[in-house]
Amino acid sequence: MRSLVGLIQRCGGVAATHELRALGVGGRRLTAAVRAGEVLRPRQGWYLPPDARDDVIRAIRVGGRLASVSAAETYGLAVPHSFPLHVHVPHTDSRLRTETDEGVRLSTALGQTTVIHRGIVSETTVDTRLRVDLTDCLSQVATTESEDDAVACLDSALRLRLVSPAAMSALILGLPERCRHLEGLLDAASDGYPESIARRQLARAGVLARTQVCVLNERWIDLLIGDRLAIEIDGAGKYTQDMSPGEVARRMDADRTRDAFLEALGFHVIRLSYRMVMFDWPATLAMIMGVIERGDHLAGR
């Protein structure tokens, strides 16, 4: 007997009842498989493997597939540390449910944060049944998210070479006019979400920062201001509660080694946490501007 999970994967990671029946799976077998935990049924008539991602399960329960930043995360792109679920649904579909309860209509539920996308996207294929394709994903991020979040996401698409510079230019050219300035803000060298955000925040303050500057072919400075002000930025997951004490110690030691190396070469190093960039930027910027005003970002000072 063919594996039910295998048949679902063959359909693109999610399968409707009629698709499975066409492949020879009867209703009794489906019911038994759900009861046994062999497959998941997040929404009436739709089936997923038991190890499906939580966000995919919730999107199917709503009645669509992952979109915008939710899809971007699955592509490995730079996204905020937390965000609501984004779901793309057919334009005319009105039978949407909440992401936590298939028995509750989304239109009547209070306090729901699910973001629904209904724009025209590429035709669904086996490879895009769980999420919109990459081009549509980037377009959704660019047109619906904040400028900084859009820049960070598009930066990472270029850095990971998921999109060529030429393809990115074509994609942005096809966006609404209000979004076309994004092309001039992108930097393929940017190495992570908070780095892109900090670069854009500094630019707004009139501070030019170069990204991923190589030092002695051994180290790369996240952001370099002037000749010697090195800004090192930690991501949201740099230190987490589920890490072992040994892993935390190794990461802290690596950071100290890196900072000491740069200081020994004459750089002034400021290390910023994710919180400092995302939630305490006014104070963080004031600190950086104080260093610049003293001239400590210039060589020979």
Short mmCIF file of C-alpha atoms in Angstrom, two decimals:
data_model
loop_
_atom_site.label_atom_id
_atom_site.label_comp_id
_atom_site.label_asym_id
_atom_site.label_seq_id
_atom_site.Cartn_x
_atom_site.Cartn_y
_atom_site.Cartn_z
CA MET A 1 0.00 0.00 0.00
CA ARG A 2 1.37 3.40 -0.96
CA SER A 3 2.28 5.76 1.86
CA LEU A 4 -0.42 8.34 2.45
CA VAL A 5 2.19 10.92 3.40
CA GLY A 6 4.05 10.12 0.20
CA LEU A 7 0.91 10.75 -1.84
CA ILE A 8 0.39 14.10 -0.09
CA GLN A 9 3.98 15.08 -0.84
CA ARG A 10 3.42 14.08 -4.44
CA CYS A 11 0.59 16.63 -4.55
CA GLY A 12 2.89 19.39 -3.27
CA GLY A 13 2.81 18.95 0.49
CA VAL A 14 -0.94 19.36 0.87
CA ALA A 15 -3.77 17.40 -0.72
CA ALA A 16 -7.50 17.78 -1.05
CA THR A 17 -9.87 14.86 -0.51
CA HIS A 18 -10.73 14.61 -4.21
CA GLU A 19 -7.03 14.46 -5.12
CA LEU A 20 -6.35 11.60 -2.73
CA ARG A 21 -9.44 9.72 -3.84
CA ALA A 22 -8.23 10.04 -7.44
CA LEU A 23 -5.03 8.38 -6.25
CA GLY A 24 -6.97 5.47 -4.76
CA VAL A 25 -7.34 6.57 -1.14
CA GLY A 26 -10.79 5.90 0.28
CA GLY A 27 -12.66 7.93 2.86
CA ARG A 28 -12.31 5.30 5.59
CA ARG A 29 -8.56 5.21 5.19
CA LEU A 30 -8.37 9.00 5.44
CA THR A 31 -10.50 9.05 8.57
CA ALA A 32 -8.41 6.32 10.17
CA ALA A 33 -5.17 8.07 9.23
CA VAL A 34 -6.31 11.32 10.87
CA ARG A 35 -7.38 9.50 14.04
CA ALA A 36 -4.05 7.66 14.18
CA GLY A 37 -2.04 10.84 13.68
CA GLU A 38 -0.65 9.56 10.39
CA VAL A 39 -1.78 12.77 8.70
CA LEU A 40 -3.21 16.11 9.77
CA ARG A 41 -6.54 17.58 8.70
CA PRO A 42 -6.33 21.30 9.64
CA ARG A 43 -9.38 22.13 7.52
CA GLN A 44 -12.23 19.98 6.28
CA GLY A 45 -11.16 18.28 3.08
CA TRP A 46 -7.45 19.16 3.31
CA TYR A 47 -4.59 16.95 4.50
CA LEU A 48 -1.00 17.56 5.52
CA PRO A 49 1.92 15.39 6.70
CA PRO A 50 2.22 15.17 10.49
CA ASP A 51 5.52 17.09 10.45
CA ALA A 52 4.15 20.08 8.53
CA ARG A 53 5.32 23.51 9.68
CA ASP A 54 3.04 25.22 12.16
CA ASP A 55 2.64 28.28 9.94
CA VAL A 56 1.69 26.06 6.99
CA ILE A 57 -0.92 24.29 9.12
CA ARG A 58 -2.41 27.62 10.16
CA ALA A 59 -2.42 28.98 6.60
CA ILE A 60 -4.24 25.89 5.29
CA ARG A 61 -6.73 26.20 8.13
CA VAL A 62 -7.43 29.79 7.12
CA GLY A 63 -7.99 28.67 3.54
CA GLY A 64 -4.86 29.66 1.62
CA ARG A 65 -1.08 29.44 1.51
CA LEU A 66 1.80 31.39 3.01
CA ALA A 67 2.36 34.86 1.60
CA SER A 68 4.56 37.95 2.05
CA VAL A 69 6.88 37.75 5.08
CA SER A 70 5.46 34.35 6.12
CA ALA A 71 6.49 32.93 2.75
CA ALA A 72 9.77 34.88 2.83
CA GLU A 73 10.79 33.15 6.04
CA THR A 74 10.39 29.75 4.38
CA TYR A 75 12.69 30.91 1.57
CA GLY A 76 15.35 31.80 4.15
CA LEU A 77 15.01 35.54 3.61
CA ALA A 78 15.54 38.26 6.19
CA VAL A 79 12.33 38.99 8.10
CA PRO A 80 11.45 40.52 11.48
CA HIS A 81 11.83 38.36 14.58
CA SER A 82 8.04 38.20 14.94
CA PHE A 83 5.13 39.01 12.66
CA PRO A 84 1.50 37.96 12.11
CA LEU A 85 0.61 35.14 9.75
CA HIS A 86 0.28 36.25 6.12
CA VAL A 87 -1.98 34.14 3.90
CA HIS A 88 -2.77 34.44 0.22
CA VAL A 89 -6.28 33.30 -0.70
CA PRO A 90 -8.21 33.16 -3.98
CA HIS A 91 -9.76 36.51 -4.83
CA THR A 92 -13.33 35.30 -4.56
CA ASP A 93 -12.93 32.97 -1.58
CA SER A 94 -15.08 34.06 1.35
CA ARG A 95 -15.06 30.88 3.46
CA LEU A 96 -12.04 31.83 5.50
CA ARG A 97 -11.49 30.47 8.99
CA THR A 98 -9.31 31.60 11.87
CA GLU A 99 -5.82 30.18 11.96
CA THR A 100 -6.52 28.42 15.26
CA ASP A 101 -10.05 27.06 14.75
CA GLU A 102 -11.52 25.82 11.47
CA GLY A 103 -14.97 26.14 13.00
CA VAL A 104 -14.78 29.93 13.41
CA ARG A 105 -15.20 32.28 10.47
CA LEU A 106 -12.36 34.78 10.20
CA SER A 107 -14.79 37.56 9.28
CA THR A 108 -16.66 37.25 12.57
CA ALA A 109 -13.75 36.57 14.93
CA LEU A 110 -12.46 39.33 17.19
CA GLY A 111 -8.81 40.07 17.81
CA GLN A 112 -7.49 38.15 14.82
CA THR A 113 -4.16 39.36 13.42
CA THR A 114 -4.03 37.21 10.27
CA VAL A 115 -3.10 39.30 7.22
CA ILE A 116 -4.99 38.26 4.09
CA HIS A 117 -3.59 38.84 0.58
CA ARG A 118 -5.88 38.59 -2.45
CA GLY A 119 -3.80 40.11 -5.26
CA ILE A 120 -3.08 38.39 -8.56
CA VAL A 121 -0.20 35.95 -8.30
CA SER A 122 1.36 33.27 -10.47
CA GLU A 123 -0.63 30.12 -11.07
CA THR A 124 -0.22 27.54 -8.32
CA THR A 125 2.11 24.64 -9.11
CA VAL A 126 3.16 21.54 -7.18
CA ASP A 127 6.11 23.56 -5.86
CA THR A 128 3.98 26.48 -4.67
CA ARG A 129 0.98 24.86 -3.02
CA LEU A 130 2.17 25.79 0.45
CA ARG A 131 3.50 29.26 -0.33
CA VAL A 132 3.40 31.80 -3.13
CA ASP A 133 6.38 31.68 -5.46
CA LEU A 134 9.48 33.75 -4.73
CA THR A 135 8.72 36.58 -7.15
CA ASP A 136 5.20 37.03 -5.80
CA CYS A 137 6.53 36.80 -2.25
CA LEU A 138 9.03 39.62 -2.84
CA SER A 139 6.42 41.73 -4.57
CA GLN A 140 4.03 41.31 -1.65
CA VAL A 141 6.71 42.26 0.86
CA ALA A 142 7.72 45.31 -1.19
CA THR A 143 4.17 46.59 -1.55
CA THR A 144 2.68 45.79 1.85
CA GLU A 145 5.49 45.90 4.42
CA SER A 146 7.40 48.90 5.75
CA GLU A 147 10.20 50.31 3.62
CA ASP A 148 12.87 49.00 6.00
CA ASP A 149 11.39 45.49 6.17
CA ALA A 150 11.11 45.43 2.38
CA VAL A 151 14.73 46.51 1.95
CA ALA A 152 15.97 43.88 4.42
CA CYS A 153 14.04 41.12 2.67
CA LEU A 154 15.12 42.13 -0.83
CA ASP A 155 18.71 42.62 0.36
CA SER A 156 18.78 39.00 1.49
CA ALA A 157 17.29 37.71 -1.77
CA LEU A 158 20.21 39.32 -3.59
CA ARG A 159 22.80 38.18 -1.04
CA LEU A 160 21.60 34.57 -1.19
CA ARG A 161 21.53 34.80 -5.00
CA LEU A 162 17.94 33.66 -5.12
CA VAL A 163 17.36 36.59 -7.45
CA SER A 164 19.87 38.12 -9.84
CA PRO A 165 20.39 41.90 -9.89
CA ALA A 166 18.77 42.02 -13.33
CA ALA A 167 15.75 40.03 -12.15
CA MET A 168 15.45 42.25 -9.07
CA SER A 169 15.47 45.35 -11.27
CA ALA A 170 12.72 43.85 -13.44
CA LEU A 171 10.70 42.88 -10.37
CA ILE A 172 10.90 46.39 -8.90
CA LEU A 173 10.08 47.98 -12.25
CA GLY A 174 6.82 46.03 -12.18
CA LEU A 175 5.84 47.36 -8.75
CA PRO A 176 3.62 50.39 -8.16
CA GLU A 177 5.48 53.67 -8.70
CA ARG A 178 5.55 54.37 -4.95
CA CYS A 179 7.81 51.32 -4.48
CA ARG A 180 10.26 51.78 -7.33
CA HIS A 181 12.71 53.81 -5.28
CA LEU A 182 13.54 50.62 -3.36
CA GLU A 183 16.08 49.56 -5.99
CA GLY A 184 18.38 52.42 -5.03
CA LEU A 185 18.25 51.41 -1.36
CA LEU A 186 19.30 47.77 -1.72
CA ASP A 187 22.66 46.31 -0.75
CA ALA A 188 23.42 42.70 -1.65
CA ALA A 189 26.29 42.61 0.87
CA SER A 190 24.00 43.14 3.86
CA ASP A 191 24.21 40.10 6.11
CA GLY A 192 20.97 39.89 8.03
CA TYR A 193 17.78 41.66 9.03
CA PRO A 194 19.07 43.95 11.84
CA GLU A 195 22.08 44.92 9.72
CA SER A 196 19.84 46.13 6.89
CA ILE A 197 17.60 47.97 9.36
CA ALA A 198 20.56 49.69 11.05
CA ARG A 199 22.02 50.70 7.67
CA ARG A 200 18.75 52.31 6.63
CA GLN A 201 18.31 54.06 9.99
CA LEU A 202 21.83 55.46 9.77
CA ALA A 203 21.20 56.65 6.21
CA ARG A 204 18.17 58.59 7.40
CA ALA A 205 20.41 60.31 9.93
CA GLY A 206 22.83 61.24 7.14
CA VAL A 207 25.42 58.63 8.10
CA LEU A 208 26.94 56.52 5.33
CA ALA A 209 27.85 53.00 6.43
CA ARG A 210 29.64 50.48 4.25
CA THR A 211 28.54 46.86 4.65
CA GLN A 212 30.64 43.73 5.18
CA VAL A 213 34.03 45.42 4.88
CA CYS A 214 36.84 42.86 4.64
CA VAL A 215 39.81 43.22 7.01
CA LEU A 216 43.06 41.34 6.28
CA ASN A 217 41.06 38.73 4.34
CA GLU A 218 40.02 37.28 7.70
CA ARG A 219 37.21 39.33 9.21
CA TRP A 220 34.25 41.23 7.85
CA ILE A 221 32.95 44.30 9.64
CA ASP A 222 29.15 44.41 9.59
CA LEU A 223 28.97 48.18 9.10
CA LEU A 224 31.93 50.54 8.81
CA ILE A 225 31.45 54.28 9.32
CA GLY A 226 34.28 56.46 8.12
CA ASP A 227 37.70 54.87 8.41
CA ARG A 228 37.52 53.11 11.74
CA LEU A 229 34.11 53.02 13.43
CA ALA A 230 33.13 49.34 13.24
CA ILE A 231 29.51 48.51 14.07
CA GLU A 232 28.96 44.83 14.86
CA ILE A 233 25.35 43.70 15.04
CA ASP A 234 23.94 40.62 16.76
CA GLY A 235 20.87 38.93 15.33
CA ALA A 236 17.74 38.13 17.32
CA GLY A 237 18.81 34.51 17.72
CA LYS A 238 22.38 35.18 18.80
CA TYR A 239 21.72 34.14 22.39
CA THR A 240 18.55 32.21 23.19
CA GLN A 241 17.21 30.46 26.28
CA ASP A 242 17.37 27.02 24.68
CA MET A 243 21.14 27.25 24.15
CA SER A 244 23.41 25.30 26.42
CA PRO A 245 25.74 27.29 28.70
CA GLY A 246 28.65 25.95 26.66
CA GLU A 247 27.23 27.26 23.39
CA VAL A 248 26.56 30.68 24.92
CA ALA A 249 30.12 30.79 26.26
CA ARG A 250 31.55 29.85 22.85
CA ARG A 251 29.57 32.56 21.09
CA MET A 252 30.54 35.19 23.65
CA ASP A 253 34.17 34.19 23.36
CA ALA A 254 33.99 34.43 19.57
CA ASP A 255 32.52 37.93 19.85
CA ARG A 256 35.24 39.05 22.27
CA THR A 257 37.93 37.62 20.00
CA ARG A 258 36.46 39.36 16.98
CA ASP A 259 36.15 42.71 18.77
CA ALA A 260 39.67 42.47 20.22
CA PHE A 261 41.08 41.68 16.77
CA LEU A 262 39.46 44.79 15.30
CA GLU A 263 40.49 47.00 18.23
CA ALA A 264 44.08 45.82 17.85
CA LEU A 265 43.98 46.93 14.22
CA GLY A 266 42.91 50.40 15.25
CA PHE A 267 39.17 50.19 14.82
CA HIS A 268 36.72 51.60 17.34
CA VAL A 269 34.17 48.81 17.86
CA ILE A 270 30.56 49.21 18.93
CA ARG A 271 28.57 45.99 19.28
CA LEU A 272 24.81 46.35 19.02
CA SER A 273 22.21 43.85 20.16
CA TYR A 274 19.00 43.17 18.25
CA ARG A 275 17.11 45.08 20.96
CA MET A 276 19.32 48.15 20.57
CA VAL A 277 18.63 48.28 16.83
CA MET A 278 14.95 47.41 16.85
CA PHE A 279 13.61 48.79 20.12
CA ASP A 280 16.04 51.41 21.39
CA TRP A 281 17.23 53.08 18.22
CA PRO A 282 17.06 56.75 19.36
CA ALA A 283 19.48 56.06 22.22
CA THR A 284 21.61 53.83 20.01
CA LEU A 285 21.85 56.50 17.31
CA ALA A 286 22.72 59.15 19.89
CA MET A 287 25.61 56.98 21.08
CA ILE A 288 26.90 56.47 17.53
CA MET A 289 26.55 60.16 16.70
CA GLY A 290 28.52 61.05 19.83
CA VAL A 291 31.44 58.95 18.58
CA ILE A 292 31.21 60.55 15.13
CA GLU A 293 31.04 64.08 16.56
CA ARG A 294 34.30 63.42 18.42
CA GLY A 295 35.86 62.37 15.13
CA ASP A 296 36.62 58.89 16.41
CA HIS A 297 35.40 57.38 13.14
CA LEU A 298 38.32 58.93 11.25
CA ALA A 299 41.87 57.61 10.94
CA GLY A 300 44.59 59.49 12.79
CA ARG A 301 42.38 60.60 15.66
#
